PDB file of C-alpha atoms in Angstrom:
ATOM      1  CA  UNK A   1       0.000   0.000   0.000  1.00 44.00           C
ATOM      2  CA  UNK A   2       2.646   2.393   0.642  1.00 42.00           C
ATOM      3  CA  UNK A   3       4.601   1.487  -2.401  1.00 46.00           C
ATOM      4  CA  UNK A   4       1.465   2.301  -4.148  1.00 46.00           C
ATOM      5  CA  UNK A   5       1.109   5.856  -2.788  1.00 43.00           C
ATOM      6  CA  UNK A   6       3.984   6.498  -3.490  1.00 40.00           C
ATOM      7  CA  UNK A   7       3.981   5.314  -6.668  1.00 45.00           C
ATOM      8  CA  UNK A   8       0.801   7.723  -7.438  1.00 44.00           C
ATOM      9  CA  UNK A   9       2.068  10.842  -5.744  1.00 39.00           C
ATOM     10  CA  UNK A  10       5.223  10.418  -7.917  1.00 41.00           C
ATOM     11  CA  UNK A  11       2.999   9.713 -10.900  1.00 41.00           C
ATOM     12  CA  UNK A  12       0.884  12.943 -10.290  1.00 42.00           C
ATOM     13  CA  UNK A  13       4.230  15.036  -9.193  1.00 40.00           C
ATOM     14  CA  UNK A  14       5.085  14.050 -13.134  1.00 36.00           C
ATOM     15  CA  UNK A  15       2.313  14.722 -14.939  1.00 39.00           C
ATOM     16  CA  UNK A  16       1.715  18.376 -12.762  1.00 40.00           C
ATOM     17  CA  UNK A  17       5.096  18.976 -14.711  1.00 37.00           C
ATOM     18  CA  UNK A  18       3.879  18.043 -17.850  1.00 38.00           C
ATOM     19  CA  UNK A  19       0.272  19.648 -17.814  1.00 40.00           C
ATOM     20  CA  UNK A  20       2.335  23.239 -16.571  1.00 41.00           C
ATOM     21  CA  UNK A  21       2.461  25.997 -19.298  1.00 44.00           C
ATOM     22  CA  UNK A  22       6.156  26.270 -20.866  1.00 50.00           C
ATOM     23  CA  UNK A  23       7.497  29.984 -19.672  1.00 56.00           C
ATOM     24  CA  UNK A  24       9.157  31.278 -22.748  1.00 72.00           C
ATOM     25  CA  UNK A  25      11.657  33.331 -20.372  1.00 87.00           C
ATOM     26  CA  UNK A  26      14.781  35.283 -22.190  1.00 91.00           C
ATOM     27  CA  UNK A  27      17.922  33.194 -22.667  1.00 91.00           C
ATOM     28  CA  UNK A  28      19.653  35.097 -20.704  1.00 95.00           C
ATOM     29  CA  UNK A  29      18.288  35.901 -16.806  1.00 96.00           C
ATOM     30  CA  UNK A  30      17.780  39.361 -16.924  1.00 98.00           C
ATOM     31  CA  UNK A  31      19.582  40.614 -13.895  1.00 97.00           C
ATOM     32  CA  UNK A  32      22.624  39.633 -15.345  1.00 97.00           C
ATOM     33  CA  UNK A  33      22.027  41.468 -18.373  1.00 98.00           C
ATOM     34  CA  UNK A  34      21.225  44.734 -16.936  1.00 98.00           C
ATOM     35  CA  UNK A  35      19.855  46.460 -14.461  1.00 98.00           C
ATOM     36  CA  UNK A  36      16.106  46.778 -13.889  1.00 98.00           C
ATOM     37  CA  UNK A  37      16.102  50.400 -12.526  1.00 97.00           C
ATOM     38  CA  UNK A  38      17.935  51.268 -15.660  1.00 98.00           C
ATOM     39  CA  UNK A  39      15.052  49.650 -17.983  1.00 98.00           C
ATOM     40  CA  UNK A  40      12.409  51.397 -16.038  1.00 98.00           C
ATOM     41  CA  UNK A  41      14.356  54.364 -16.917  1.00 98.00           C
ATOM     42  CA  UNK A  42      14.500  54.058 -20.541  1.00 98.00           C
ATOM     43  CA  UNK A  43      11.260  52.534 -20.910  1.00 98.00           C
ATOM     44  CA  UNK A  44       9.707  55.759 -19.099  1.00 98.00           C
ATOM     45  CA  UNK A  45      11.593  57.699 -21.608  1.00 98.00           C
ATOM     46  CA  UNK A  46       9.956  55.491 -24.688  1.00 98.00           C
ATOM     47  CA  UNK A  47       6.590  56.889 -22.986  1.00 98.00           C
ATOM     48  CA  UNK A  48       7.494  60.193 -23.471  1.00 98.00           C
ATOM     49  CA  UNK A  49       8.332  60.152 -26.785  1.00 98.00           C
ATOM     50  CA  UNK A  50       4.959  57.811 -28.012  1.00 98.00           C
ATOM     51  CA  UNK A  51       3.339  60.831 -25.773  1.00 98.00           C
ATOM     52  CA  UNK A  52       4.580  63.486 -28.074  1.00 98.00           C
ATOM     53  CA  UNK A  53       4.487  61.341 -31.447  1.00 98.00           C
ATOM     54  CA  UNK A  54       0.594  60.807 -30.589  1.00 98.00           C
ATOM     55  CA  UNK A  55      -0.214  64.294 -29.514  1.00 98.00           C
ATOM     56  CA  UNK A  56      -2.095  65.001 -32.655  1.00 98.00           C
ATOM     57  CA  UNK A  57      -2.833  63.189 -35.903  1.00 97.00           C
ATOM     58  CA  UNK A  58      -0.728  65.109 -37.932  1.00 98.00           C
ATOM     59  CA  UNK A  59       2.470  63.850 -35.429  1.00 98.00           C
ATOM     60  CA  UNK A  60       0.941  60.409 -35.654  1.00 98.00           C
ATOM     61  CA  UNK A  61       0.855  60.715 -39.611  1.00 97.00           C
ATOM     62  CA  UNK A  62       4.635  61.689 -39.202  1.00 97.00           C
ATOM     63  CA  UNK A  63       5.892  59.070 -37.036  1.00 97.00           C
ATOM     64  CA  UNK A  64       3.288  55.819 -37.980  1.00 96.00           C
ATOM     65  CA  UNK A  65       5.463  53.816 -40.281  1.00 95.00           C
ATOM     66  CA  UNK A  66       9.451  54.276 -37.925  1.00 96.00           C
ATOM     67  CA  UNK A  67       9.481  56.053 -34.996  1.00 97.00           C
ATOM     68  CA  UNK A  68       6.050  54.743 -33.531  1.00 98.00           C
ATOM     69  CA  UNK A  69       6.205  51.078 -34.121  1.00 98.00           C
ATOM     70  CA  UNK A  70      10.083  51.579 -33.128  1.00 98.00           C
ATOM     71  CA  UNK A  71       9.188  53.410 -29.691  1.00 98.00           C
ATOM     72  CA  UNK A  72       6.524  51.012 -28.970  1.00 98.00           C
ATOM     73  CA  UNK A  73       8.099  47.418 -29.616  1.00 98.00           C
ATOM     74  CA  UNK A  74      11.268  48.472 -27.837  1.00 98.00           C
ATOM     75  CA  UNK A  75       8.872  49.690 -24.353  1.00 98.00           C
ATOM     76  CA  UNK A  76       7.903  45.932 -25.013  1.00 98.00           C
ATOM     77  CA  UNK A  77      11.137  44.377 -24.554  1.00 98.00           C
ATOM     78  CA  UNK A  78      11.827  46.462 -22.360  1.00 98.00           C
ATOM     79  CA  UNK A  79       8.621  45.867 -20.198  1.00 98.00           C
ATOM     80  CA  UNK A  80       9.071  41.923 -20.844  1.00 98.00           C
ATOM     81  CA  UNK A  81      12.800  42.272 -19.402  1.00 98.00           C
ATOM     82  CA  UNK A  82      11.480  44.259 -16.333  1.00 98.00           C
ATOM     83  CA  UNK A  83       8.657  41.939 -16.148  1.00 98.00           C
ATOM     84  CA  UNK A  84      11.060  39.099 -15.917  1.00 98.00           C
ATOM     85  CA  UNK A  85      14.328  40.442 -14.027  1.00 98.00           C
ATOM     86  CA  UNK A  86      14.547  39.310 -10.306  1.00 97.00           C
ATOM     87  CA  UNK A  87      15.085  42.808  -9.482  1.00 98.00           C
ATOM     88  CA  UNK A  88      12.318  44.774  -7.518  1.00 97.00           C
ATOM     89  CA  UNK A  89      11.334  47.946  -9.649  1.00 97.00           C
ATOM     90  CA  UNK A  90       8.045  50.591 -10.250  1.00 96.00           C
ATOM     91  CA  UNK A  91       7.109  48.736 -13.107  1.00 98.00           C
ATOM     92  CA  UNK A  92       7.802  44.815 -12.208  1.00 98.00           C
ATOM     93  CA  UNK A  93       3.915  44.677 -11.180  1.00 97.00           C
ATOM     94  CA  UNK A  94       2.682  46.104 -13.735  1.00 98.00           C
ATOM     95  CA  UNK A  95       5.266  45.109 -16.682  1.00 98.00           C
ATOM     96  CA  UNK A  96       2.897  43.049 -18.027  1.00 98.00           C
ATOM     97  CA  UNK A  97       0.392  45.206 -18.667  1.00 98.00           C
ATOM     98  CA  UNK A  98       2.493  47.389 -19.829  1.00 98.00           C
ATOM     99  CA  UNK A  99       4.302  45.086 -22.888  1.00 98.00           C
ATOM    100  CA  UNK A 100       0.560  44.233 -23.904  1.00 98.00           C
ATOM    101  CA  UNK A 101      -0.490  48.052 -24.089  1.00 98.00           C
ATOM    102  CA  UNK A 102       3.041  48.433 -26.059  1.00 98.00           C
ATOM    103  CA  UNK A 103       2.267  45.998 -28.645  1.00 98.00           C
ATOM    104  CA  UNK A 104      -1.163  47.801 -29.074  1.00 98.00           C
ATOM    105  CA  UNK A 105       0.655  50.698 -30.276  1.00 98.00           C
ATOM    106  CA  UNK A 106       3.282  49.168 -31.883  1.00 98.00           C
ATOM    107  CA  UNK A 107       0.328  47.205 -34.259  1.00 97.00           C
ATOM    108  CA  UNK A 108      -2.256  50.053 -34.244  1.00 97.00           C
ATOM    109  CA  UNK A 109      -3.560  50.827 -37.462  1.00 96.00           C
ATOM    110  CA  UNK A 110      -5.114  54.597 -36.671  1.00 97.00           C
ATOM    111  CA  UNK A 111      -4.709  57.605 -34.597  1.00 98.00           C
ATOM    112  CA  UNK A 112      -7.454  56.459 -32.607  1.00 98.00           C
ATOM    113  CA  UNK A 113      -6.172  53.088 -32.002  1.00 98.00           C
ATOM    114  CA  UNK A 114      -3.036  54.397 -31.521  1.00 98.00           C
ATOM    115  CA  UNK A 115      -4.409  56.838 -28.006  1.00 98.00           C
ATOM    116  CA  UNK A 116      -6.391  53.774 -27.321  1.00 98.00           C
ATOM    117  CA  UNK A 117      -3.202  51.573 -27.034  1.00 98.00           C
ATOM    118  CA  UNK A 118      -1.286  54.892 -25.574  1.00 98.00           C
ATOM    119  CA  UNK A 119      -4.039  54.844 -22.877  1.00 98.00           C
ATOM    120  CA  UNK A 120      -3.294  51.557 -21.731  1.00 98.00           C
ATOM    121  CA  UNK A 121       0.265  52.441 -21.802  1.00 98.00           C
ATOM    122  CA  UNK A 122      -0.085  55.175 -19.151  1.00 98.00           C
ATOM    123  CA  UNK A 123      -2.274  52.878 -16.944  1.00 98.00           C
ATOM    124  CA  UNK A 124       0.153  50.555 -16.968  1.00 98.00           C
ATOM    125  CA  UNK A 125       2.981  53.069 -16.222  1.00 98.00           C
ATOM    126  CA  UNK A 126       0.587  54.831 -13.380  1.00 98.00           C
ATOM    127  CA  UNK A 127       0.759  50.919 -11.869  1.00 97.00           C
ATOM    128  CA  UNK A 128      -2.495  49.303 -13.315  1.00 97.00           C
ATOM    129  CA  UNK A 129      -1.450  45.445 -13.458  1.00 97.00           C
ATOM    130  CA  UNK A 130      -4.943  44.068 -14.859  1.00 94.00           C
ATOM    131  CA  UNK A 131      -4.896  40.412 -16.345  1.00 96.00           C
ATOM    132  CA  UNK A 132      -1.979  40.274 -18.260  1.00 97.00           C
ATOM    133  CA  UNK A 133       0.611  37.163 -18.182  1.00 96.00           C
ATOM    134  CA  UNK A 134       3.991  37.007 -17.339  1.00 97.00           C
ATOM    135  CA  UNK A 135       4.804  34.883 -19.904  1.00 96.00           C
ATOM    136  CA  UNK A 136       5.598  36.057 -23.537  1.00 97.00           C
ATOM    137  CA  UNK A 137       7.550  34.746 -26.535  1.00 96.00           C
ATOM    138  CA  UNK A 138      10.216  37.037 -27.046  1.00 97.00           C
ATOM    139  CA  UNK A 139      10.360  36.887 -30.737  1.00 96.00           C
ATOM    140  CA  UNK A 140       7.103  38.124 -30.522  1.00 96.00           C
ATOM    141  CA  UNK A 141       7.631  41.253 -28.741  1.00 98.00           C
ATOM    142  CA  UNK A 142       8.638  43.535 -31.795  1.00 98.00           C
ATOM    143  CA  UNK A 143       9.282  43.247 -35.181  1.00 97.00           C
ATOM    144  CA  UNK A 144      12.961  42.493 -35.886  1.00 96.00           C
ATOM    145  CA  UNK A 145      13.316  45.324 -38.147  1.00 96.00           C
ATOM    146  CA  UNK A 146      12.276  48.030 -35.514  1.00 96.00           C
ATOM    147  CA  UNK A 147      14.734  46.118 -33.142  1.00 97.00           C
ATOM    148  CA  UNK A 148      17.514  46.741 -35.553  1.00 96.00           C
ATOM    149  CA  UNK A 149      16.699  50.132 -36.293  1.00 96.00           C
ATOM    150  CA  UNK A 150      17.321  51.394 -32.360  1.00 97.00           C
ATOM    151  CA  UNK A 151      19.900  49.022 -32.210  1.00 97.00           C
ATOM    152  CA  UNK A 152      21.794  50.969 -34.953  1.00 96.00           C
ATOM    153  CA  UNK A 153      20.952  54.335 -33.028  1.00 97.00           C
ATOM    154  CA  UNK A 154      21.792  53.523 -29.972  1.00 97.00           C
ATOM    155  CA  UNK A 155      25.003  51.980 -31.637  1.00 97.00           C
ATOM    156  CA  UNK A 156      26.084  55.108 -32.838  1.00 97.00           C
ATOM    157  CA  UNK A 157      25.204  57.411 -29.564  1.00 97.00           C
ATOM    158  CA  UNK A 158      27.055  54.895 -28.216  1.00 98.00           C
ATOM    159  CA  UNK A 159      30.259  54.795 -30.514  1.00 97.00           C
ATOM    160  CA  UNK A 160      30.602  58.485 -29.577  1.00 97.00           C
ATOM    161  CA  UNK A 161      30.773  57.933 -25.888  1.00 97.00           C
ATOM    162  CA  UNK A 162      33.198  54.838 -26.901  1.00 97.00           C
ATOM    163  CA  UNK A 163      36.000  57.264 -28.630  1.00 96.00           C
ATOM    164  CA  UNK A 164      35.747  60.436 -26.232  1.00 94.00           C
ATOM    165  CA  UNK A 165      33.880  59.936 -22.668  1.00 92.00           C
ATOM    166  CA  UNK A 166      30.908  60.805 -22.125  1.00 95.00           C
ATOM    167  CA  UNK A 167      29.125  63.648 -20.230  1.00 95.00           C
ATOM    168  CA  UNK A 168      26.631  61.643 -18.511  1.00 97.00           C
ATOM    169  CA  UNK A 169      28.126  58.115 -17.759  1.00 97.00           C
ATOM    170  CA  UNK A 170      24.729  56.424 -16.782  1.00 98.00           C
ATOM    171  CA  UNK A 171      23.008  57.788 -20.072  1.00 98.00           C
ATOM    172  CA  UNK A 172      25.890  56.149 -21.916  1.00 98.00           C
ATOM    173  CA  UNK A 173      25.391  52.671 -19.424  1.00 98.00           C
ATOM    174  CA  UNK A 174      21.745  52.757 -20.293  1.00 98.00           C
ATOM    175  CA  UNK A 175      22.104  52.757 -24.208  1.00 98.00           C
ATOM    176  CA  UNK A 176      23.979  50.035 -23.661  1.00 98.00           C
ATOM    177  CA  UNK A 177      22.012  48.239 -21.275  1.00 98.00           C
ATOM    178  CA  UNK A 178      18.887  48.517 -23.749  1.00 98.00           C
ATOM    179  CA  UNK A 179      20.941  47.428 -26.720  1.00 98.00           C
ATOM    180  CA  UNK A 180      21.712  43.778 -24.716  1.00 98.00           C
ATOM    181  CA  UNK A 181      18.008  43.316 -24.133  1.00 98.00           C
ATOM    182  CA  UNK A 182      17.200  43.715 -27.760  1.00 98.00           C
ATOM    183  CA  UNK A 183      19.377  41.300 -28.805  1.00 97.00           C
ATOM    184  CA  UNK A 184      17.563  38.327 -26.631  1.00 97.00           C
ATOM    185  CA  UNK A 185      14.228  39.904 -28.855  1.00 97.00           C
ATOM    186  CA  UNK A 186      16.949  39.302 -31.763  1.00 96.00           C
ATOM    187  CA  UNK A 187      18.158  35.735 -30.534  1.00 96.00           C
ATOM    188  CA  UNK A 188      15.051  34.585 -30.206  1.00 96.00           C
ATOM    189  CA  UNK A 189      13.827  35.870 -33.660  1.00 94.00           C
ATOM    190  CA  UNK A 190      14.965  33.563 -36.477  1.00 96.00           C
ATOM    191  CA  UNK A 191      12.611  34.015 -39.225  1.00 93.00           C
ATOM    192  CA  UNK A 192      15.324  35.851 -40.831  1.00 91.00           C
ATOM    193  CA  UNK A 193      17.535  32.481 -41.174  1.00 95.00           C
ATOM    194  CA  UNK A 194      16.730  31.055 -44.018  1.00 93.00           C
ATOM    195  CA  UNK A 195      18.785  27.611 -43.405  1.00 95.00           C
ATOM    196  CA  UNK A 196      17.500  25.463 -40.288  1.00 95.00           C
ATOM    197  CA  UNK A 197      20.977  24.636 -39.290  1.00 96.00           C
ATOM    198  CA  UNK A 198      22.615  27.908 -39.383  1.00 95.00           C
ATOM    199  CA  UNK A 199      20.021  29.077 -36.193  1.00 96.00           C
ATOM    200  CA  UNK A 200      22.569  28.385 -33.691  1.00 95.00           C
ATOM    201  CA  UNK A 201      24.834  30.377 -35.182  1.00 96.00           C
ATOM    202  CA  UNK A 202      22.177  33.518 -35.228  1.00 96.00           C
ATOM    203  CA  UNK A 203      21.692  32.656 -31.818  1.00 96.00           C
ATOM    204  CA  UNK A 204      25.211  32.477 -31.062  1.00 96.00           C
ATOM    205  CA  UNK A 205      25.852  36.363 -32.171  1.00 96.00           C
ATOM    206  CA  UNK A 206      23.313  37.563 -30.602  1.00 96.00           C
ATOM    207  CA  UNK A 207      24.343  36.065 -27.464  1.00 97.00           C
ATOM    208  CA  UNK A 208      27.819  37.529 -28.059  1.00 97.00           C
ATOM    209  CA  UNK A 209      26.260  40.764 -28.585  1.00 97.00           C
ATOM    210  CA  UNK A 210      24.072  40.884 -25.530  1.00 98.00           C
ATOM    211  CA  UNK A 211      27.070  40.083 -23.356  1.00 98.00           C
ATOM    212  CA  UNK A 212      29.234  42.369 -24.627  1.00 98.00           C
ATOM    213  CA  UNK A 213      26.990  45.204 -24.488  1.00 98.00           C
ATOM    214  CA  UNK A 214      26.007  44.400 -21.211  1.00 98.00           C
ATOM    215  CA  UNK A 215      29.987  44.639 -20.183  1.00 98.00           C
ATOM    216  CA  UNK A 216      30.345  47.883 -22.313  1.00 98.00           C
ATOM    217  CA  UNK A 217      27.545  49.372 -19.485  1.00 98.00           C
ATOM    218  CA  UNK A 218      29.186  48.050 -16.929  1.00 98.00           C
ATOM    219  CA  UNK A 219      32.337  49.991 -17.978  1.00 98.00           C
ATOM    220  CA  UNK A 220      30.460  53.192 -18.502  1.00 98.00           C
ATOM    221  CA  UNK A 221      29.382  53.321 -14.741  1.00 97.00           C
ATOM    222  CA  UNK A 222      32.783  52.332 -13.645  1.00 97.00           C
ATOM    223  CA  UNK A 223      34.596  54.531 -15.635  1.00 96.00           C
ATOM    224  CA  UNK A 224      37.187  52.363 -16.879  1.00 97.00           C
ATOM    225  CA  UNK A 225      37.623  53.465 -20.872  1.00 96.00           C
ATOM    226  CA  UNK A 226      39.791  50.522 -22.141  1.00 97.00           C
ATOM    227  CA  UNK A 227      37.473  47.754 -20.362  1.00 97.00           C
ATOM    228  CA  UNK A 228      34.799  49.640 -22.012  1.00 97.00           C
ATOM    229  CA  UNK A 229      36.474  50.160 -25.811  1.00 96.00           C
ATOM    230  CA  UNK A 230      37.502  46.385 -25.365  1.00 97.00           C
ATOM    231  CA  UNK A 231      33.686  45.082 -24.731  1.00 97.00           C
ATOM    232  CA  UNK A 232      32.495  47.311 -27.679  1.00 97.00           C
ATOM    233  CA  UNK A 233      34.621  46.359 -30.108  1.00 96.00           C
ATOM    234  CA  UNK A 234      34.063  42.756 -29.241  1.00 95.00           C
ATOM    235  CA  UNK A 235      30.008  43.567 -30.170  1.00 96.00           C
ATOM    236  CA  UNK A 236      30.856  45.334 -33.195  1.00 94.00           C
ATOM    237  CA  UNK A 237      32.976  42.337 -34.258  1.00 93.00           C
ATOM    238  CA  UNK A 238      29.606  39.620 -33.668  1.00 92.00           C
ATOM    239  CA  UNK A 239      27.754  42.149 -35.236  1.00 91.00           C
ATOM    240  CA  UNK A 240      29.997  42.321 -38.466  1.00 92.00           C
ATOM    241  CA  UNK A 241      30.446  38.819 -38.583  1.00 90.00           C
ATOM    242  CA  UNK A 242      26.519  38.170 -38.148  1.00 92.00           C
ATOM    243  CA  UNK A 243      26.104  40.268 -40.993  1.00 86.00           C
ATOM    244  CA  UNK A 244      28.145  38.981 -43.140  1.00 89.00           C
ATOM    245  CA  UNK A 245      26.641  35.327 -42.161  1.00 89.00           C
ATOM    246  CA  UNK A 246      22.737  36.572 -42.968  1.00 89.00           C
ATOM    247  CA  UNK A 247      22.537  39.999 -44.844  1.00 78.00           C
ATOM    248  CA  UNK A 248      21.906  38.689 -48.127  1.00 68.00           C
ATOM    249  CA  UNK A 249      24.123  39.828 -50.818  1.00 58.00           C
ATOM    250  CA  UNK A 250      22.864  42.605 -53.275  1.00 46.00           C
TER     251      UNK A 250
END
């Protein structure tokens, strides 16, 4: 008889495993890729600016096909990776609200869905944690396009810093910071790899890329110029050599 318990409680322990939903979590844990007060800071700042690219129609009109889809899918990685981090923050309670409302905007189709999605945004931001899920697929977050487009920005602002220090350290740490957690959107996004058996390699770059970023922040807040010229040239290396693996030819 107490074989047989056992034998059922181990039985139901296995299939409680089985029946669980699969968290599609980053590759990476986020506290080690940067710091969650940081995010909250830049994703704040991504608020701002969907604020003033939807004060009007004429601004939406202006902004609909880059900078708004670009603002609002990278407040969704960045609300994922706060969602996610182990870190306490403002926004951890509320981060998933917050990525769904994001995606809204990122997707909207008019002005008016636009302020609707905006709306949510703010609630979310003011703290409003409604239904949403924790879990999200992370290739799902933004389009990989939009990705690469503030990764090239924030690239450059950051290049800049790289060759001649910067006047605000922590604005320089934060670029950073926000370029490593769009490359786990990027690692996880292979529709761009067109053979099955090159993925690990995609994923391999962008790995390389997220860590090195995340060590050229860390050398921003410390200070220390050659640790952080060393980590960014390692990142510009993966991201030359993932280029030249996938950017088709013209």
């Amino acid at each position: 008889m107490i074989k047989k318990s056992v034998g059922c409680v181990a039985c139901a322990a296995v299939l409680a495993v089985l029946l669980a939903p699969c968290f599609a979590a980053a590759p990476v844990k986020i506290e080690k890729v940067a710091p969650a007060a940081d995010l909250v800071l830049e994703a704040e700042a991504k608020i701002q600016s969907l604020e003033a690219a939807l004060e009007s129609n004429d601004t939406y009109l202006q902004g609909k096909k880059t900078q708004i889809p670009t603002d609002a899918g990278v407040l969704a990685v960045l609300a994922q990776a706060i969602a996610e981090s182990s870190e306490d923050s403002a926004l951890k309670k509320s981060a998933p609200a917050l990525r769904d409302a994001a995606i809204s905007v990122a997707q909207s189709t008019s002005f008016d869905a636009a302020k609707a999605g905006l709306a949510a945004v703010k609630e979310a931001h003011g703290g409003k944690a409604g239904t949403a899920k924790l879990d999200h697929e992370w290739n799902k977050l933004a389009r990989l396009g939009k990705v690469m487009t503030e990764v090239q920005k924030r690239t450059g602002k950051i290049r800049k810093n790289v060759r001649k220090a910067p006047t605000d350290a922590n604005a320089a740490s934060r670029d950073a910071s926000v370029v490593a957690v769009l490359a786990l959107a990027a690692h996880d996004d292979t529709h761009e790899v067109k053979d099955p058996a090159q993925v690990p390699k995609w994923k391999g770059f962008a790995l390389e890329m997220q860590t090195s970023m995340s060590a050229v922040a860390a050398g921003f807040k410390a200070n220390d110029a050659a640790a952080t010229k060393s980590a960014f040239e390692k990142a510009g290396k993966s991201c030359s050599e993932c280029h030249d693996a996938f950017r088709e030819k013209e």
